[in-house]
Coordinates of C-alpha atoms in Angstrom, one line a residue:
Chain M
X1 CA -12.2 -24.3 -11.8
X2 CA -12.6 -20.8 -13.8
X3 CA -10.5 -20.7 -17.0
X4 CA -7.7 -18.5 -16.6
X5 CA -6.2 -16.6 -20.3
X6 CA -2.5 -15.3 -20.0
X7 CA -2.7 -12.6 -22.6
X8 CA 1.0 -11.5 -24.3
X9 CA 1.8 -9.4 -26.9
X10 CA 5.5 -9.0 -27.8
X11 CA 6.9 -8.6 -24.1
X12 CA 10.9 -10.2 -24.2
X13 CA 9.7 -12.4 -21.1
X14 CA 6.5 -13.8 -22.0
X15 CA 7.5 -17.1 -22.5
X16 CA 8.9 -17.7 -19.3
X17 CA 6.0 -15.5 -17.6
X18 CA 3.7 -18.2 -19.0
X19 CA 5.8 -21.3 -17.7
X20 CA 6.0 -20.0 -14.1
X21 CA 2.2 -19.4 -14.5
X22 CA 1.3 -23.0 -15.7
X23 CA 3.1 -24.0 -12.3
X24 CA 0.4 -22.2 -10.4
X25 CA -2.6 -22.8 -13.0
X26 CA -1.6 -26.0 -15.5
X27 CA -4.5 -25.5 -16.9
X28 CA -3.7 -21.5 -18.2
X29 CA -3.9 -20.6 -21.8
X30 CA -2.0 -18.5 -23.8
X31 CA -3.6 -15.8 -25.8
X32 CA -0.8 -14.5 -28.1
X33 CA -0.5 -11.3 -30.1
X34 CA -3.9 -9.8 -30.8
X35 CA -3.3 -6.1 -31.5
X36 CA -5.6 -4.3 -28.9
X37 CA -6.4 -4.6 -25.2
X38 CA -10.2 -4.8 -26.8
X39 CA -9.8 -7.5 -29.4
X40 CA -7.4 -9.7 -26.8
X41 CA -10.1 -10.1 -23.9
X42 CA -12.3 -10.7 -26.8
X43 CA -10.5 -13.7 -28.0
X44 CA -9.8 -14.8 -24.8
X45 CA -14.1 -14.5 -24.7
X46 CA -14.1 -16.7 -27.3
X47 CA -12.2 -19.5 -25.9
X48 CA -13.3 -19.2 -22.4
X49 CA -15.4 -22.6 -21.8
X50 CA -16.3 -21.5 -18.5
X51 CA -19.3 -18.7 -17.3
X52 CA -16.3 -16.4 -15.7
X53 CA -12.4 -16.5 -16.8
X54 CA -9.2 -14.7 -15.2
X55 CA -7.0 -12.9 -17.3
X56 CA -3.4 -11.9 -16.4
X57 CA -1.0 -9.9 -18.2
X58 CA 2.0 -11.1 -20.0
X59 CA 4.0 -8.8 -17.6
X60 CA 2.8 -9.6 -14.3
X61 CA 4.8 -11.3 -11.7
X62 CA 2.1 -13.5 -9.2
X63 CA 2.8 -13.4 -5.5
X64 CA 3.5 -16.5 -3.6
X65 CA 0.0 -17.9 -2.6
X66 CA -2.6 -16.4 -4.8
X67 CA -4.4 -18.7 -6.4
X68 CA -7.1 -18.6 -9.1
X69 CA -9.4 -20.4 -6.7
X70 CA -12.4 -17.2 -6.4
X71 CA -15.5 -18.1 -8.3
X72 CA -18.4 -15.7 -8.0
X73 CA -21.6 -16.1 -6.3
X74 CA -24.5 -16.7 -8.7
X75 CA -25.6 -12.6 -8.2
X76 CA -22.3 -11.8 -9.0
X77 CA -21.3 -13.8 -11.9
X78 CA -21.4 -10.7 -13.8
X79 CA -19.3 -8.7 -12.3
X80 CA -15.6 -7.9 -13.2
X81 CA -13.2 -8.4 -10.5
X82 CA -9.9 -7.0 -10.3
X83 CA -7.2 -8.0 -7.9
X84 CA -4.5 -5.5 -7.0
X85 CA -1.2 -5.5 -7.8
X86 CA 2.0 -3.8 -6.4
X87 CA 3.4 -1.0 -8.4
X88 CA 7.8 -1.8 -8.4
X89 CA 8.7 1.6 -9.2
X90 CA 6.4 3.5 -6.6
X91 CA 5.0 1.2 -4.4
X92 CA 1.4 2.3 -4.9
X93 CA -1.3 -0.9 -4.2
X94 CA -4.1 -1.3 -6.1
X95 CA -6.1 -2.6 -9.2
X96 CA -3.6 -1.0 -11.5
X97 CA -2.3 -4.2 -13.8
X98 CA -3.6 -6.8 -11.5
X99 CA -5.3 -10.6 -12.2
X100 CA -9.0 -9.7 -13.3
X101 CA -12.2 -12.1 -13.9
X102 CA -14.1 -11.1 -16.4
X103 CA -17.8 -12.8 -17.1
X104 CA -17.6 -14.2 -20.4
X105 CA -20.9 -13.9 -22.0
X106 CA -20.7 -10.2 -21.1
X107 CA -17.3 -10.1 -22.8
X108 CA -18.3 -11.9 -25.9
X109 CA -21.3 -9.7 -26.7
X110 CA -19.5 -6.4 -25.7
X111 CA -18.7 -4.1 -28.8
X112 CA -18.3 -0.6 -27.3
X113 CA -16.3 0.4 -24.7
X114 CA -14.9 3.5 -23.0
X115 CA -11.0 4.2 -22.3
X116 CA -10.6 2.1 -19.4
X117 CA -11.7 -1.2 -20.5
X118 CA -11.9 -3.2 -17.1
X119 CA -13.7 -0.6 -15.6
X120 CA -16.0 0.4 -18.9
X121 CA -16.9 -2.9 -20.6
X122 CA -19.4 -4.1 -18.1
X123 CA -20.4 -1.7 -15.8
X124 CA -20.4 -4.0 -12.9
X125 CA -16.9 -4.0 -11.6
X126 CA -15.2 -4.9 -8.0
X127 CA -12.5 -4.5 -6.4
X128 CA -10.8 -6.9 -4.3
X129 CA -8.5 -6.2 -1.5
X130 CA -5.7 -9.3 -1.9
X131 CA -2.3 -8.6 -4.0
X132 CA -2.4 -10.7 -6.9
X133 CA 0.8 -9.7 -8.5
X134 CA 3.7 -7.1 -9.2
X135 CA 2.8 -5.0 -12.2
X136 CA 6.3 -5.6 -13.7
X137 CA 5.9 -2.6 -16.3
X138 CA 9.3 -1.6 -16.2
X139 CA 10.8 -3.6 -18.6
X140 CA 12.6 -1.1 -21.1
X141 CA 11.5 2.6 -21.0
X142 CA 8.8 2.9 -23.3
X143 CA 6.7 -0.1 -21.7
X144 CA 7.3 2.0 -18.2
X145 CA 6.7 5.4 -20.0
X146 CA 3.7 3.9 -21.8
X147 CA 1.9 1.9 -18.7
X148 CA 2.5 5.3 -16.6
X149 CA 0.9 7.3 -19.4
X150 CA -1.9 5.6 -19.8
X151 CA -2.8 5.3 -16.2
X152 CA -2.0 9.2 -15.4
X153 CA -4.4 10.3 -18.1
X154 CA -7.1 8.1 -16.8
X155 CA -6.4 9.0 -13.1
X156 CA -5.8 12.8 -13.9
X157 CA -9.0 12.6 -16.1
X158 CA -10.8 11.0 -13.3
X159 CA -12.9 9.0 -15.9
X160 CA -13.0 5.9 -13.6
X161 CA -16.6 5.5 -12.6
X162 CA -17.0 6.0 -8.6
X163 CA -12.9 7.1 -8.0
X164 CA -12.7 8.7 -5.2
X165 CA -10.9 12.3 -5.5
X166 CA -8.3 12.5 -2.7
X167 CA -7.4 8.9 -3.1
X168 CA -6.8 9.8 -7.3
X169 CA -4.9 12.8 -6.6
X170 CA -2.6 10.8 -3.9
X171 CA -2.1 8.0 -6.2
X172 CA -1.4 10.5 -9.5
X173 CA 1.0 12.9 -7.1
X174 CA 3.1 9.4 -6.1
X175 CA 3.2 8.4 -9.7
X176 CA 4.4 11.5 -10.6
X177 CA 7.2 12.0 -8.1
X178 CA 8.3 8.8 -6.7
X179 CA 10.6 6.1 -7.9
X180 CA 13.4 7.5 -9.5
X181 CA 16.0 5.4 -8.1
X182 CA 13.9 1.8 -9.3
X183 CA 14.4 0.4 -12.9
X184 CA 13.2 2.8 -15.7
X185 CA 11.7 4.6 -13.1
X186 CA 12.6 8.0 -14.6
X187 CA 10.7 7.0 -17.6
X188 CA 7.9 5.9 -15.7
X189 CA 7.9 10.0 -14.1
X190 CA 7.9 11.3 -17.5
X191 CA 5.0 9.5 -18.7
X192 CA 3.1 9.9 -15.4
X193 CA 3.8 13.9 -15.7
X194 CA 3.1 13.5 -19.8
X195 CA -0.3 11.4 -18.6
X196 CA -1.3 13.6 -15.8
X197 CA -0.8 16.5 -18.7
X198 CA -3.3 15.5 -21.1
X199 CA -5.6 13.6 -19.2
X200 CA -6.2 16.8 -17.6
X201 CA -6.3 18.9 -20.7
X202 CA -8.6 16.5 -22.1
X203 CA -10.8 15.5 -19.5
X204 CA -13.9 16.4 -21.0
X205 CA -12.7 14.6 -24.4
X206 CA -13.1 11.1 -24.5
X207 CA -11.7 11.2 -28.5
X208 CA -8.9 12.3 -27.2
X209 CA -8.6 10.8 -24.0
X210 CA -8.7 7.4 -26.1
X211 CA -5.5 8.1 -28.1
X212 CA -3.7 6.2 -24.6
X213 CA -5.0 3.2 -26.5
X214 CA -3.0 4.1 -29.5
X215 CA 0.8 2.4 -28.9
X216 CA 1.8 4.3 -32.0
X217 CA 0.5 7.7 -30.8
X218 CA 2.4 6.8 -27.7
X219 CA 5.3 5.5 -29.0
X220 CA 5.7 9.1 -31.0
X221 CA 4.8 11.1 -27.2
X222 CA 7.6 9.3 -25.7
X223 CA 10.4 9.5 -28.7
X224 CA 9.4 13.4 -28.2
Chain B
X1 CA -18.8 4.1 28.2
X2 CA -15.8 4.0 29.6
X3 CA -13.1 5.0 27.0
X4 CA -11.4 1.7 26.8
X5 CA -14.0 -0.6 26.8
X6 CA -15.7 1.3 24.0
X7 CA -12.1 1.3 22.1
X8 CA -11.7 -2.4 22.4
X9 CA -15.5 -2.4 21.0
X10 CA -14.5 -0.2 18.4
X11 CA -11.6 -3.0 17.8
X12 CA -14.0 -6.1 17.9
X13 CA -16.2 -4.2 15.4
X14 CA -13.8 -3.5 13.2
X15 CA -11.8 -6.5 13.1
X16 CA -14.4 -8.8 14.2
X17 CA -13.8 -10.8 17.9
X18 CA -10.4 -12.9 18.8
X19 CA -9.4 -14.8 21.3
X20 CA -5.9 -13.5 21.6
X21 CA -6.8 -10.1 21.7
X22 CA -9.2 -10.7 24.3
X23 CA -6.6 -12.7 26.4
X24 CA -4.3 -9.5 26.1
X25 CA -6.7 -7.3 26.9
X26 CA -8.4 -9.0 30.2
X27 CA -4.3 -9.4 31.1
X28 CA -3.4 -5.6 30.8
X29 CA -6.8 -3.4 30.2
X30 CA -5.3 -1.1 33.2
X31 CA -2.2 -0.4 31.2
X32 CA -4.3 -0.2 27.2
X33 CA -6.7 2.2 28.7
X34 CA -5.1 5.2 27.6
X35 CA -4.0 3.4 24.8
X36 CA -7.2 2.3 23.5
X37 CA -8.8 5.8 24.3
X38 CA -11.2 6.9 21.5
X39 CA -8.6 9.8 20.8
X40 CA -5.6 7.7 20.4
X41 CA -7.4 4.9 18.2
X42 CA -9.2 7.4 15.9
X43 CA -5.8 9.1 15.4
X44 CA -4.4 5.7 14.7
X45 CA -7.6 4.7 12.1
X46 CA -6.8 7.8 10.8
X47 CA -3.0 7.3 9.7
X48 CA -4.6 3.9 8.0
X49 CA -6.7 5.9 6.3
X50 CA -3.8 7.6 4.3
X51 CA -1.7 4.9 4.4
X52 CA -3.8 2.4 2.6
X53 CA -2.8 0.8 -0.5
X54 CA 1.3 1.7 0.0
X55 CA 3.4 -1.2 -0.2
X56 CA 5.4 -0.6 3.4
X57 CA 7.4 -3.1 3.3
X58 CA 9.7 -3.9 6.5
X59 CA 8.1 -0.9 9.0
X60 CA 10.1 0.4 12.0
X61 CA 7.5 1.9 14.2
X62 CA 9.2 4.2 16.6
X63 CA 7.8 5.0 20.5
X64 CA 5.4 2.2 19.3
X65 CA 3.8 1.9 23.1
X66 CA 1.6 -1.1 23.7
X67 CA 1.7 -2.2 19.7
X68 CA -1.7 -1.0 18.9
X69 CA -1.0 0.4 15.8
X70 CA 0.8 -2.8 14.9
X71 CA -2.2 -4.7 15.5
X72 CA -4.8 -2.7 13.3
X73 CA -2.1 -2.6 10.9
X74 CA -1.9 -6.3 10.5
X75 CA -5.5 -6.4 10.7
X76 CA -6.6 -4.0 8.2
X77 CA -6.2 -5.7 4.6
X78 CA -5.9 -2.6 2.9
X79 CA -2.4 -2.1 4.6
X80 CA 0.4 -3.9 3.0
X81 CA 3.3 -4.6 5.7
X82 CA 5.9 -7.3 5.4
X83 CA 6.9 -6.9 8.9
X84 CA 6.8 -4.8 11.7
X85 CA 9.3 -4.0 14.3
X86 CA 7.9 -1.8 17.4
X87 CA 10.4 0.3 19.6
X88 CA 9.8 1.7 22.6
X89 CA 12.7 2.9 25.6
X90 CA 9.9 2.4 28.5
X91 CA 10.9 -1.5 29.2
X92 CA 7.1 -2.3 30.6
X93 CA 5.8 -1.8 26.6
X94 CA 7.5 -4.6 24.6
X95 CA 5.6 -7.6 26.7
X96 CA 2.1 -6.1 26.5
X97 CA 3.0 -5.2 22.6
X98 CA 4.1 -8.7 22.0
X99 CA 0.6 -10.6 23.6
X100 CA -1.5 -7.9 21.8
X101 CA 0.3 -9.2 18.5
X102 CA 0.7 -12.3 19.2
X103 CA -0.1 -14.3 16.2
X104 CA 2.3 -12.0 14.0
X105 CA 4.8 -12.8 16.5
X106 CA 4.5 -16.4 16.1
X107 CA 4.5 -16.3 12.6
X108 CA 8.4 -15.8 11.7
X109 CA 8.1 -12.7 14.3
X110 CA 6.4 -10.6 11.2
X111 CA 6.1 -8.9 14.5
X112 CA 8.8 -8.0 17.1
X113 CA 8.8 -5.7 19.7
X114 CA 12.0 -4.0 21.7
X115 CA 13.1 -1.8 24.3
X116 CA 15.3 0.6 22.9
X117 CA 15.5 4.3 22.7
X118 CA 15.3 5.9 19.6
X119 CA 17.2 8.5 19.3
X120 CA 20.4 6.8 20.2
X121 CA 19.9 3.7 18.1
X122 CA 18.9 6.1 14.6
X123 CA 22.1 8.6 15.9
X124 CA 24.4 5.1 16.1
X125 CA 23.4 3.8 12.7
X126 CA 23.5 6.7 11.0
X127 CA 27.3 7.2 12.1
X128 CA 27.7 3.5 10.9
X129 CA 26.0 3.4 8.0
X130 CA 29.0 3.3 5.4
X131 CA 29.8 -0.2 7.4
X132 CA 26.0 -1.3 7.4
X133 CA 24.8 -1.4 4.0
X134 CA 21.6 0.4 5.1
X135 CA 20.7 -2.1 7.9
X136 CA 19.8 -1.2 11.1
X137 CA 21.5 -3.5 13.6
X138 CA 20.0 -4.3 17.5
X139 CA 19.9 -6.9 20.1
X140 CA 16.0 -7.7 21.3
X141 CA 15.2 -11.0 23.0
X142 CA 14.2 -14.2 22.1
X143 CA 10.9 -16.3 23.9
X144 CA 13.8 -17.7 25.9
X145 CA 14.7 -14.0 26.9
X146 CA 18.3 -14.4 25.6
X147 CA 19.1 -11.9 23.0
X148 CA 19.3 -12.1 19.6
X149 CA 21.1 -9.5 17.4
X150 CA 18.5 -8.3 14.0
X151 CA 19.9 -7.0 10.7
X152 CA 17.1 -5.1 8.8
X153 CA 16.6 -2.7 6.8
X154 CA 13.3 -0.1 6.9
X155 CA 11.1 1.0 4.4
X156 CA 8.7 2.7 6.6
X157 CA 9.5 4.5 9.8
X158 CA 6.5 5.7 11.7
X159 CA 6.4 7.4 14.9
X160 CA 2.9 8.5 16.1
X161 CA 4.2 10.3 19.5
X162 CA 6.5 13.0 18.3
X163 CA 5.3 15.3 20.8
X164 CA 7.2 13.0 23.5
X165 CA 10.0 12.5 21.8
X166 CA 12.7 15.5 23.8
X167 CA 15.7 14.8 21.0
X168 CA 13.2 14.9 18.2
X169 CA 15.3 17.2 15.7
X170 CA 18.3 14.5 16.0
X171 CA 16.3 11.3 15.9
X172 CA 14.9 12.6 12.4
X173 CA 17.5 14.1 10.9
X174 CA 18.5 10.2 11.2
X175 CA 16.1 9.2 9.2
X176 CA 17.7 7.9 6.3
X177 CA 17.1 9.5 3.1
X178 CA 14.6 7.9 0.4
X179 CA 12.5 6.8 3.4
X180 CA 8.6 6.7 3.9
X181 CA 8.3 8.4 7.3
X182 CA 4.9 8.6 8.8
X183 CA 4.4 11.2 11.9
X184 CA 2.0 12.0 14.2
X185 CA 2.3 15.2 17.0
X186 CA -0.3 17.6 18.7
X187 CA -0.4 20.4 20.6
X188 CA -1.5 18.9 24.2
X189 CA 0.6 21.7 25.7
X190 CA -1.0 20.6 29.0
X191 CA 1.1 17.3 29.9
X192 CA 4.7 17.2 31.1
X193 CA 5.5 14.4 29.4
X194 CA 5.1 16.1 25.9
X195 CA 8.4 17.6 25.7
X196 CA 7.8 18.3 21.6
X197 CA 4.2 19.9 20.9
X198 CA 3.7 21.8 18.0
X199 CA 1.3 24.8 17.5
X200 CA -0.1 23.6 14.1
X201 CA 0.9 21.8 11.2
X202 CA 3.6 24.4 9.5
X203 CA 5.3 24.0 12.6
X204 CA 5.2 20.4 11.8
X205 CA 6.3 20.6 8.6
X206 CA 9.3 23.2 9.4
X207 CA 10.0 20.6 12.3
X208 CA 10.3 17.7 9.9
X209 CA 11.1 18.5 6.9
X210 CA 10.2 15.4 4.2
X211 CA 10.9 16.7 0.4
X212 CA 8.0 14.7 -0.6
X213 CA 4.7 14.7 1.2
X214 CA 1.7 13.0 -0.1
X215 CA -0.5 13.4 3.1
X216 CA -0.4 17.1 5.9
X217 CA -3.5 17.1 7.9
X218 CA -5.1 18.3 10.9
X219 CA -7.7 15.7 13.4
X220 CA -9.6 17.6 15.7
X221 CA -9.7 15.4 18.4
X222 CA -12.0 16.7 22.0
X223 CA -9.0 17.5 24.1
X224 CA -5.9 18.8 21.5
X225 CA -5.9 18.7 17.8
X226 CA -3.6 15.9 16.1
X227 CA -1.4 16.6 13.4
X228 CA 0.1 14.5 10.4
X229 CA 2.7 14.0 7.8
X230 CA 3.2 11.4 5.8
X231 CA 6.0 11.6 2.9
X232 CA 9.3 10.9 1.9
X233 CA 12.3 12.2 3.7

């Protein structure tokens, strides 16, 4: 059984995110409040006792009958694998805020990575076809604006390594023009249209692509 | 090889060899032929192409024939349905639908198939809708073959045989707003029974108008070219 970190920052529901976890994986722990999505896999690294470990966001909502039961053949064990997760404002499907297992040596000796951390940090990443979870995102409107933000500028930028173009620019038009009507959704618009925006004014920037990293930065683009 | 032996082939490859489906097919290959002709299941891989990775939800697949397109939808695990309800008005479809998707059947009838016609039944519940809540309200029949009235609500409507569809102009103006709508034509001029060709895709698009498309495309197919829209009405 592969260690499994439930990493939180300051999300309103975390607490109860984690109990309804622990039902499904008692043995979970809780990584708590580590500024940066960087410096929170790394701790979660550190603690990991096991050669792979899952980590699932604070606010993701696990589907009836996944399980974190997958363990990586011994040619895969360095691999990251990301499971996908249903978007609730557009209804989009894919690895976009779903469970990922990350190999923990890798992860512990990593000190660089590029803007999209999953798919950057070990260069061996895979996707896997079963839901894992909804992306609950749409908590209050800057967590919406901010989650659709960062994942516009990285789709419009097209930085993730072997997208595929049609299937980007499908994904980035629904972000940008579906949901309205579903919690925060407009705010979720916005930042896809603001992320779309400067992802493709930027593309060829990764200093400035890399500011979707900054909350502060973020949190002034959507007070604008 | 003869079209529908190299479709089911095609099937077995793809979604690797099962006993139900075999059992369906040696019980109605002369009715699936034209069904599981090479154009008709690369026009139906196709729409699963562009459909992948969509959360469908409850899908109301409209003129749905034998259930084909049920089945690789079910089978294809990059399409997310919760459920699947297949209409058709010809009253010899809904058996052969039901044995081809047999297991979804079974399993809390995640798959149901009816004999109803279309146009009437979207017509009806759009004039009831204030008293509906959205559902969609119809008898279809139990394994027992007494009926059994259904409350549901779609989030998908597909229809992959516009071209046969004579009313087509009411049936989707029907469509409830806010809906994904998936739709499939041609323009097999050539065949009585396609009341509703189209001469190319802006025809298509002027036909059904859907204020959001995230798919228009064209399959050149050996007899007739296909077309397709996939969007939000």
């Amino acid at each position: 059984m592969l260690d499994v970190f439930f990493l939180s920052y300051n999300e309103p529901f975390a607490d109860e995110h984690y109990e309804l976890l622990q039902l499904v994986a008692p043995h979970a722990k809780r990584v708590h409040g580590i500024k940066g999505i960087f410096n929170g896999h790394k701790e979660c690294a550190r603690r990991a006792m096991t050669k792979n470990f899952y980590v699932i966001d604070a606010d993701a909502i696990l589907e009836p009958g996944f399980e974190f039961d997958f363990e990586p053949e011994w040619h895969q064990q360095d691999h990251i694998f990301v499971w996908r997760a249903k978007n609730p404002i557009n209804g989009l499907i894919y690895g976009n805020g779903g469970v990922k297992l990350f190999p923990t040596k890798i992860i512990r000796e990593a000190d660089n990575w590029l803007i999209d951390f999953t798919t950057s940090v070990a260069g061996k990443f895979k996707p896997m076809s079963q839901v894992s979870n909804t992306n609950g995102f749409n908590y209050s409107p800057f967590s919406t604006y901010k989650s659709a933000f960062r994942e516009c500028t990285k789709l419009a930028s097209k930085i993730i390594h072997n997208q595929k173009d049609e299937e980007t620019e499908t994904r980035l038009h629904i972000w940008c023009t579906v949901g309205a009507d579903k919690p925060y959704g407009k705010d979720g618009m916005r930042g896809a249209k603001d992320g779309k925006e400067w992802g493709l004014k930027y593309r060829n920037n990764p200093e400035m692509l890399d500011k979707v990293n900054d909350f502060e930065w973020l949190r002034e683009k959507f007070d604008k | 090889m003869i079209p529908v032996y190299s479709a089911y082939s095609k099937l077995t490859k793809r979604f690797g060899y099962d006993s139900y489906m075999l059992k369906a097919f040696k019980l109605h290959h002369n009715k699936l032929k034209d069904a599981l002709s090479d154009g008709q299941i690369n026009s139906k891989l196709w729409l699963l192409d562009k459909i992948k990775g969509l959360d469908l939800g409850m899908v109301f697949i409209c003129a749905g024939w034998y259930g084909t397109l049920a089945t690789m939808m079910f089978e294809d695990e990059n399409v997310y349905v919760d459920k699947i309800r297949s209409f058709d008005l010809d009253d010899s479809c809904w058996k052969i639908a039901e044995d081809l998707n047999e297991p979804w059947k079974a399993d809390d009838w995640k798959f149901k198939a009816t004999t109803l016609d279309i146009v009437s039944f979207f017509t009806y519940m759009l004039k009831e809708k204030s008293n509906t809540n959205g559902e969609y309200h119809y008898y279809t029949t139990n394994v027992n073959g007494e009926p059994r009235l259904c409350h549901e609500i779609p989030d998908t409507i597909i229809n992959t045989s516009c071209e046969h569809i004579e009313k087509f102009t009411e049936w989707f103006n029907a469509i409830p707003k806010d809906k994904l709508v998936a739709l499939q034509t041609n323009n097999y001029f050539d065949l009585p029974e396609h009341v509703n060709c189209v001469k190319d895709i802006n025809e298509f698009k002027q036909q059904a108008p859907l204020r959001n498309i995230i798919y228009e495309g064209e399959l050149e197919l050996e007899k007739y070219t296909r077309f397709m829209l996939i969007g939000y009405k």
